[in-house]
Coordinates of C-alpha atoms in Angstrom, one line a residue:
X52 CA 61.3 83.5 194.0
X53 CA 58.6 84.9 191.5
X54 CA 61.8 85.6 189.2
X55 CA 62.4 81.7 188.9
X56 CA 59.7 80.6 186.4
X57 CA 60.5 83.3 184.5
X58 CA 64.3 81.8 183.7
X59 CA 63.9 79.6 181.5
X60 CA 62.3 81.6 178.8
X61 CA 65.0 84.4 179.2
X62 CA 67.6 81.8 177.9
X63 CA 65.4 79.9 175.4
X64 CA 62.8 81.9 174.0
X65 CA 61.4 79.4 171.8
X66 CA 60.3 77.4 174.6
X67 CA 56.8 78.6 174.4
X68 CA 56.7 78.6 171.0
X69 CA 57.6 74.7 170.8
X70 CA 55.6 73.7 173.6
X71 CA 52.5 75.3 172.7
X72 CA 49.8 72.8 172.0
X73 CA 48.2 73.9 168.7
X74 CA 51.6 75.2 167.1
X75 CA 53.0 72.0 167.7
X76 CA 50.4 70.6 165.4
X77 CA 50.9 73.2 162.8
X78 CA 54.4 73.5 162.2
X79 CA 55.5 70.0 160.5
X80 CA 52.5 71.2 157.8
X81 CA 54.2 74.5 157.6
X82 CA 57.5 73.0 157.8
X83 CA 56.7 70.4 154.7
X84 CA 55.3 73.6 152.6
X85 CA 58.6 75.3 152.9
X86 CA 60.5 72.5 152.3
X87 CA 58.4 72.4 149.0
X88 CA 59.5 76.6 148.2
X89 CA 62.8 76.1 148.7
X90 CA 63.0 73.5 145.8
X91 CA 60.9 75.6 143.8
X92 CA 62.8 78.7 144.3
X93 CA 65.5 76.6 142.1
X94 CA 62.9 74.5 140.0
X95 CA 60.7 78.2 138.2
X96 CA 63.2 79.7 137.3
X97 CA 65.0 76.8 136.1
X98 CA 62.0 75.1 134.0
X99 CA 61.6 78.6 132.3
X100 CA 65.3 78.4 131.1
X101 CA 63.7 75.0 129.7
X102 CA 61.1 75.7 128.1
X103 CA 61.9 79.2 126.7
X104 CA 63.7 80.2 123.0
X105 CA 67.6 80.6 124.1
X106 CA 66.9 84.3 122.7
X107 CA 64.4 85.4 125.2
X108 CA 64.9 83.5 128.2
X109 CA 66.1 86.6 130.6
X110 CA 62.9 87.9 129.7
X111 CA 60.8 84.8 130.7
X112 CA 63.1 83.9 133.4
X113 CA 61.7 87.1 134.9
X114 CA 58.3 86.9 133.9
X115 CA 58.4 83.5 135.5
X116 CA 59.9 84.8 138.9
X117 CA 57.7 87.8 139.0
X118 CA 54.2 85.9 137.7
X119 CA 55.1 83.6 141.5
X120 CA 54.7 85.8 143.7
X121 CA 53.0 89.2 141.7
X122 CA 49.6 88.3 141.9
X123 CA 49.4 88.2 145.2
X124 CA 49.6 91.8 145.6
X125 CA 46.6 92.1 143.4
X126 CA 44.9 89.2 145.4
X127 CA 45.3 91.4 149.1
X128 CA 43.6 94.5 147.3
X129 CA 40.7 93.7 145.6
X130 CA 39.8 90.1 147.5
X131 CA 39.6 91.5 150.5
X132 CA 35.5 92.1 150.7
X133 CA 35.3 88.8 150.5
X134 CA 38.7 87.5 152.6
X135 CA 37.9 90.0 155.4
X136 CA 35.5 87.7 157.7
X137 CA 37.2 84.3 156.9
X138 CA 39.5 83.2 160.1
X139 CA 43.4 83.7 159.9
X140 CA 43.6 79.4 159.5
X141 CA 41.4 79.5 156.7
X142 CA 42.5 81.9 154.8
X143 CA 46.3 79.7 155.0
X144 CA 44.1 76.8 153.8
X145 CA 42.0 78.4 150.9
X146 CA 45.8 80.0 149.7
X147 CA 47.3 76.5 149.9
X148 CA 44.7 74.8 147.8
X149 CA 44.7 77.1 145.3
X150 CA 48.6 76.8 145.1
X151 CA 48.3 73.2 145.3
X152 CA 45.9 73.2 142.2
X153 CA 47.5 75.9 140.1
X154 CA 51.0 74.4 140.6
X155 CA 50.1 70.9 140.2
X156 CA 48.6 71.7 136.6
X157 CA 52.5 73.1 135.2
X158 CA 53.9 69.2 135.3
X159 CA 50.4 67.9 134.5
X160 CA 50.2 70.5 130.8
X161 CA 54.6 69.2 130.5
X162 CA 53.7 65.6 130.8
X163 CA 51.3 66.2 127.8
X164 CA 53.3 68.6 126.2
X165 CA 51.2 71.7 126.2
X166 CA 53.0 73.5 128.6
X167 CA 54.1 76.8 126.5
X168 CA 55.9 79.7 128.2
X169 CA 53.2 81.9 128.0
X170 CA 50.7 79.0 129.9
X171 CA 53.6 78.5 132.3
X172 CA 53.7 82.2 133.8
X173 CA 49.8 82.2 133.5
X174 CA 49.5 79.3 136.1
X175 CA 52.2 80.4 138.1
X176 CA 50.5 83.6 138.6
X177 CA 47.4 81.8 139.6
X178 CA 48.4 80.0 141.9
X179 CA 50.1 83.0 144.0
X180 CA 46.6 85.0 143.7
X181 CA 45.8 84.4 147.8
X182 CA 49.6 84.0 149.2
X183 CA 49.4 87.4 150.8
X184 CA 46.1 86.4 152.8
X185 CA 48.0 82.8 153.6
X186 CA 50.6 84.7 155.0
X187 CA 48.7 87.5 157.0
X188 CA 46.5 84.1 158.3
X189 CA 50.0 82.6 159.2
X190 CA 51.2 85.4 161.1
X191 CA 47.9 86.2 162.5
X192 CA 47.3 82.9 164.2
X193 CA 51.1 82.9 165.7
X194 CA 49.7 86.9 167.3
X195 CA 46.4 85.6 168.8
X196 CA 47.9 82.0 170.4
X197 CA 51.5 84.0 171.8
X198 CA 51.0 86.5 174.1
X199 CA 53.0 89.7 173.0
X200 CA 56.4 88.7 174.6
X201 CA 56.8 85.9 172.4
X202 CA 55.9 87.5 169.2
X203 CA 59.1 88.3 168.2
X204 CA 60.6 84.6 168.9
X205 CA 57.2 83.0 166.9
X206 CA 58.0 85.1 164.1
X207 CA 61.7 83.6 164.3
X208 CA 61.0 80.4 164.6
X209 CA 58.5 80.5 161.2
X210 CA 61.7 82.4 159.7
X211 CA 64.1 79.5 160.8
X212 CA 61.8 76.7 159.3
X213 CA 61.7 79.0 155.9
X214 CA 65.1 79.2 156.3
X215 CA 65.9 75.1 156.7
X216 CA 63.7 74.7 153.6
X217 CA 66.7 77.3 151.6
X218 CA 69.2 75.1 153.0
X219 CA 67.8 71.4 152.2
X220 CA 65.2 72.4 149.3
X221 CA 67.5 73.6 146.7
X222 CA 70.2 70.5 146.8
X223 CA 66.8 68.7 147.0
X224 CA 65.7 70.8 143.4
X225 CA 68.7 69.7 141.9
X226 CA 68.8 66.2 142.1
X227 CA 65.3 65.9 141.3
X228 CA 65.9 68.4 138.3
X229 CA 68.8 66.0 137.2
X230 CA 66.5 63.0 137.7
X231 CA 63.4 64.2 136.4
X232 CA 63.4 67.6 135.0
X233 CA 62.2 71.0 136.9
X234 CA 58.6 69.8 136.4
X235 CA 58.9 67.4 138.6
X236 CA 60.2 69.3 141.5
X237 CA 57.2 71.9 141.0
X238 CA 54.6 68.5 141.2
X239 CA 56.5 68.2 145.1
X240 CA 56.2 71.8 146.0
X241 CA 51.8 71.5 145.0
X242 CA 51.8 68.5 146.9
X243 CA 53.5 69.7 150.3
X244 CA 50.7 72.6 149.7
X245 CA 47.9 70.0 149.8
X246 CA 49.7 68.8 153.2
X247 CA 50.0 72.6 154.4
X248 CA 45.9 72.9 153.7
X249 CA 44.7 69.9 155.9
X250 CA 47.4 70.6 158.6
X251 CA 45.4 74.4 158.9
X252 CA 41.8 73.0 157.9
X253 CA 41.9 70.8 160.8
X254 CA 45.0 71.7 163.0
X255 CA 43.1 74.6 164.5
X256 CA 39.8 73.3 166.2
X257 CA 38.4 76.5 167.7
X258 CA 39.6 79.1 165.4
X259 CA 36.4 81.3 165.6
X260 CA 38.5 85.1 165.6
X261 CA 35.8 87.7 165.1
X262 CA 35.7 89.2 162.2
X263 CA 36.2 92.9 161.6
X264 CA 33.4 95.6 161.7
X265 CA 30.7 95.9 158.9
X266 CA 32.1 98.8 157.8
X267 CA 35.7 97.8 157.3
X268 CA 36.5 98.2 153.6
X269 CA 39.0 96.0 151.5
X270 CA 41.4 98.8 151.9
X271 CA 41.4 99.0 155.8
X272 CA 44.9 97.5 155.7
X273 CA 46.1 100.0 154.1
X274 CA 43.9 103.0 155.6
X275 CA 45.6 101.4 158.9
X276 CA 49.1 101.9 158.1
X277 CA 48.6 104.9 156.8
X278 CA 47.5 106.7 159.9
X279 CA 50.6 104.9 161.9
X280 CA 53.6 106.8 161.3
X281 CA 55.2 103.7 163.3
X282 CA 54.1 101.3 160.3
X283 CA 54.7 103.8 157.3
X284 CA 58.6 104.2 157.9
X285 CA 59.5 100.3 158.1
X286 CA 57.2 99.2 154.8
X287 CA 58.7 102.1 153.2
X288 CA 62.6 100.4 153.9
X289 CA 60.9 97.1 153.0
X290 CA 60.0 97.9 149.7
X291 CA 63.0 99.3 148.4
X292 CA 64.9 97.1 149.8
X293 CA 63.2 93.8 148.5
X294 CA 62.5 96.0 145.2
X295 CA 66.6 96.3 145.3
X296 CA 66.9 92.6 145.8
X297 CA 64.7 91.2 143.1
X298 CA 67.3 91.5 139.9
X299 CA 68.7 88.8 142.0
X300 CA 66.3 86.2 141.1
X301 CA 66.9 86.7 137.2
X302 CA 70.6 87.7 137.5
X303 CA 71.8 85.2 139.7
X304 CA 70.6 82.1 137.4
X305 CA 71.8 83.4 134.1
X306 CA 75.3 84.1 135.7
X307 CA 75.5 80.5 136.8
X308 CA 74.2 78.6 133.8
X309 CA 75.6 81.2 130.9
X310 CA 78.5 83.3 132.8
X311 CA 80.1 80.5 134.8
X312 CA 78.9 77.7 132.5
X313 CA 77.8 75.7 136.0
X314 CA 74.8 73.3 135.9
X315 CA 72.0 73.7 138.4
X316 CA 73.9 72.7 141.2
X317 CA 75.7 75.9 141.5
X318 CA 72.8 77.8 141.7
X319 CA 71.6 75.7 144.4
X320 CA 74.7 76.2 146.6
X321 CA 74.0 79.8 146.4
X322 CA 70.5 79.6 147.8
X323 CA 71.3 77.0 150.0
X324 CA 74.4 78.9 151.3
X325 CA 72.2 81.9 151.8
X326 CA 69.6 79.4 154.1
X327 CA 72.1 78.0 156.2
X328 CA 73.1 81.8 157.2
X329 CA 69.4 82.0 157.5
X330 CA 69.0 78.9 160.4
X331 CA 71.6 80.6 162.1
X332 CA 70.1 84.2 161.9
X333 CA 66.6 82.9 163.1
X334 CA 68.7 81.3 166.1
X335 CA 69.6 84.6 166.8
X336 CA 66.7 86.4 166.4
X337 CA 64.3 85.5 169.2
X338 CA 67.3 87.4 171.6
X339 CA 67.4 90.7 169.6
X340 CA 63.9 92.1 171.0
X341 CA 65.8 94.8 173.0
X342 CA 67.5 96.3 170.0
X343 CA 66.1 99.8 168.8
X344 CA 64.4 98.3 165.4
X345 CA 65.3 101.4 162.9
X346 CA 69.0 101.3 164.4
X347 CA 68.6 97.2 163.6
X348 CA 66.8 97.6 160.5
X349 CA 68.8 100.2 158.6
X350 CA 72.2 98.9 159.7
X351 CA 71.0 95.4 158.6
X352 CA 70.2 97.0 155.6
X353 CA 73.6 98.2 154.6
X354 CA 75.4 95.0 155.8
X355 CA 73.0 92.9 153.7
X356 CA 74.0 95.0 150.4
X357 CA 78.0 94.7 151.1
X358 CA 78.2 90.9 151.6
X359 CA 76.1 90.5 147.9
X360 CA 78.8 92.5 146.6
X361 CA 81.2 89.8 146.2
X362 CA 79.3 88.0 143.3
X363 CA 78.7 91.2 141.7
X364 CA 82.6 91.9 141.1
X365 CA 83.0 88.1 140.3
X366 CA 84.7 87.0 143.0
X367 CA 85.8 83.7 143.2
X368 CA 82.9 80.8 143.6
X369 CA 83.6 80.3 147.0
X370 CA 84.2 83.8 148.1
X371 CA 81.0 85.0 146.4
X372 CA 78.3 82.0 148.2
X373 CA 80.3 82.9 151.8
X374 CA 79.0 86.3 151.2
X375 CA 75.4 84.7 150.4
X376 CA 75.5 83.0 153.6
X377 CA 76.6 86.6 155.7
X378 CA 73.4 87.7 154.0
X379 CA 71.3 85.1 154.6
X380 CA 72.2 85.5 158.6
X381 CA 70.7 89.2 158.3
X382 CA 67.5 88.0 156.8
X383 CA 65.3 86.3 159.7
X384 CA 66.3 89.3 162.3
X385 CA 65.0 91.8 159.7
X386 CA 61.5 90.1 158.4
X387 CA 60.8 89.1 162.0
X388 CA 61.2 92.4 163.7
X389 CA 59.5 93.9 161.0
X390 CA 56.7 91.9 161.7
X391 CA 56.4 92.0 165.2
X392 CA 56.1 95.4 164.8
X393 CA 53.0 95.2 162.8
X394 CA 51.3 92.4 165.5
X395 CA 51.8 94.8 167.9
X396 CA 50.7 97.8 166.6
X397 CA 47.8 97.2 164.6
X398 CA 44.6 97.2 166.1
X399 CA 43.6 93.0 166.9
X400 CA 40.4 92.9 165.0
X401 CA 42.0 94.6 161.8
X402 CA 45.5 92.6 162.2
X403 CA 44.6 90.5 158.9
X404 CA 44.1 93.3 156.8
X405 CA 47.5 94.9 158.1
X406 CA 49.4 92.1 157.6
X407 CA 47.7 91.2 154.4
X408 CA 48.1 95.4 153.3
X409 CA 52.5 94.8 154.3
X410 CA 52.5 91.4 152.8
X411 CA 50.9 92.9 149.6
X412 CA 53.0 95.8 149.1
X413 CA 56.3 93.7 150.6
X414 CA 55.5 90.9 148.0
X415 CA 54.9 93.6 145.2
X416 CA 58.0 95.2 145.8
X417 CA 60.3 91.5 144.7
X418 CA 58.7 91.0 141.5
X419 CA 58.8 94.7 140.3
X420 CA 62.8 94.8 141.1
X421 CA 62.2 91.1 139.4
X422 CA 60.8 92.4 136.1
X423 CA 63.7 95.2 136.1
X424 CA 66.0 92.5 136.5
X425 CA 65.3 91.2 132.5
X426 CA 66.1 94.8 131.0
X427 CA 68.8 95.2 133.1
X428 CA 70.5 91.8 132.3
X429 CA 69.7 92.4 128.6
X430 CA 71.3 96.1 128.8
X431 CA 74.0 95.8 131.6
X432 CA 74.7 91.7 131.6
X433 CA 74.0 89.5 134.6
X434 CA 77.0 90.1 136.9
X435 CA 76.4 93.7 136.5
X436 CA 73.4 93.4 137.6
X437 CA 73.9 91.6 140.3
X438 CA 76.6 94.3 141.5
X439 CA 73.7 97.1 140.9
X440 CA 72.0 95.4 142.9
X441 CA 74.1 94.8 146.3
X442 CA 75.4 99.0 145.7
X443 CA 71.9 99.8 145.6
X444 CA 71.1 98.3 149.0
X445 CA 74.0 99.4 151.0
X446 CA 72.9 103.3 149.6
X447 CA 69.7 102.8 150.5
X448 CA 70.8 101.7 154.3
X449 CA 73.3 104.4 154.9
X450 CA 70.4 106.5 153.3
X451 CA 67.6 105.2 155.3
X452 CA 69.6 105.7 158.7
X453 CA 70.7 109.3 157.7
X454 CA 66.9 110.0 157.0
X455 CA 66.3 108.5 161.0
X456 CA 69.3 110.4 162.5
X457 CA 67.5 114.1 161.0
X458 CA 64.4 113.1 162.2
X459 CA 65.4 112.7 165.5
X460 CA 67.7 115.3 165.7
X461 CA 64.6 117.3 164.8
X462 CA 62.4 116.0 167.2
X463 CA 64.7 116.7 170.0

């Protein structure tokens, strides 16, 4: 009998998730904000091929893909004295508004025509300054209103809504882009940022989380993982492997509009291909919680870096977004165990920090592999680039699990 409640959340553990009362007024905020990044994934790069000379647009295309997210890395070290004491829904409304603003000046400075390259990168890295603290508030939140057993299915089910967004946002992107140009489709993404803010400012009505000890520094995050051995190995994987992954976001484009000749609709179907693997990888993930996470992480790893390989030996169309959407279905498992890992294994009060320290050096890691993508498009071309790319990540799987199978073969 005391087995019978327990039931239905072995066969659908996102039941709690869904049902719980405050979630359930957070996630169509969060949901509308994702919808917004997945056009814009399509939309920056795509107004820097705009508005940059034909000559240099690798280079700006990169800039412009690096300048989104960079910042933020910059934003989790040296903000947090000030970050540390604000509560995990305010820190996701302070980074929306700032996005909101930054983002919504880019079509604003077009409309008027001073919107220069150079301006365009500037704002962009503005407006990513606080996304690491928006996404350790995010993550957070879910830790303190799920109790530990549904970490791992929270985490998915955040995943699964950024993972909709990849599928509907970039066909989304490209229509608006033929209607109206990619400025407009950056004008949505700040406004669904301005719905994400209110949903958090006044979603959450008793979020009063103590804040950590006077002493903490801005760098307890990082002084945190670096005394857990548990945390060290997984960010380590992490970074190479989103490091590995970021020529992707300046190769891919350029293959599409100057290797295959396509319009922006080709580019879409990649992303969006690589979102609907991602829907049905979140699916999946909230059943996964028994699997040995190195034994998960490194094999996804390896799998990931094979199915990109496709595009990088020019496969045909179709062939090459199938293997976007394998990879895409590895995705969600891998960010979301990661993750739970760090909600349960850093200490409560010093959770932010954590998550803001592995946001920081995860979010770092895509725009540096970002910014190599430019001189290695320029030196290589963009489909060898591409092909680098997935070779690098299946080495650095079968690497990363050889490294694990030493270590416990020295430990026993």
């Amino acid at each position: 009998m005391p087995l019978k409640p327990d039931r239905p959340l072995r066969t659908s553990p996102y039941r709690p998730v869904l049902t719980h009362s405050t979630l359930r007024r957070l996630l169509p905020g969060f949901t509308v904000s994702s919808l917004g990044d997945g056009m814009a994934v399509v939309a920056v790069s795509w107004l820097a091929i705009e508005i940059a000379p034909a000559a240099e647009r690798g280079i700006w295309v990169a800039l412009a893909a690096a300048a989104y997210t960079l910042s933020g890395a910059a934003g989790a070290v040296l903000l947090g004295r000030f970050l540390r004491h604000c509560s995990p829904a305010r820190l996701v409304a302070c980074d929306a508004l700032l996005r909101a603003t930054a983002l919504g000046a880019i079509p604003v400075c077009h409309a008027l025509g001073t919107l220069s390259t150079a301006l365009y990168v500037v704002l962009l890295a503005a407006s990513s300054v606080l996304h690491s603290w928006g996404q350790a508030g995010v993550y957070t939140l879910l830790a303190r209103l799920l109790p530990e057993r549904d970490h791992l299915a929270g985490n998915a089910v955040l995943s699964g809504i950024g993972a909709l967004s990849t599928v509907f946002g970039p066909p989304l992107a490209g229509a608006l882009i033929l209607w109206g140009g990619a400025a407009t489709v950056i004008a949505f993404d700040a406004a669904t940022f301005l719905v994400l803010a209110a949903t958090f400012r006044f979603g959450v009505p008793h979020d009063d989380a103590p804040a950590p000890e006077e002493g903490a520094s801005r760098t307890a995050g990082f002084a945190v993982i670096r005394r857990t051995p548990a945390l060290l190995g997984p960010l380590a994987l992490s970074f190479a492997f989103f490091c590995s992954f970021g020529p992707v976001y300046v190769a891919l484009p350029l293959y599409v509009s100057d290797g295959l000749g396509a319009p922006a609709g080709l580019l879409a179907a990649f992303y969006s291909a690589f979102g609907v693997g991602s829907v049905l990888g979140s699916v999946l993930t909230g059943y996964l919680g028994r699997l040995p996470m190195w034994a998960a992480t490194t094999g996804i790893v390896v799998a990931f870096g094979v199915f990109m390989l496709p595009t990088g030996l020019g496969a045909p169309t179709a062939v090459a977004v199938a293997g976007f959407a394998a990879a895409g279905l590895l995705w969600p498992p891998y960010a979301s165990l990661s993750t739970t890992l760090f909600q349960r294994s850093a200490p409560r009060d010093l959770l932010p920090q954590a998550l803001a320290a592995s946001s920081a050096v995860r979010v770092l890691a895509v725009p540096l592999g970002t910014a190599l993508g430019g001189p290695l498009v320029a030196g290589l071309g963009a489909r060898e680039t591409l092909l680098v790319s997935a070779a690098s990540i299946a080495v650095l799987g079968l690497a990363a699990a050889g490294a694990v199978r030493a270590v416990r073969k020295r430990g026993t």
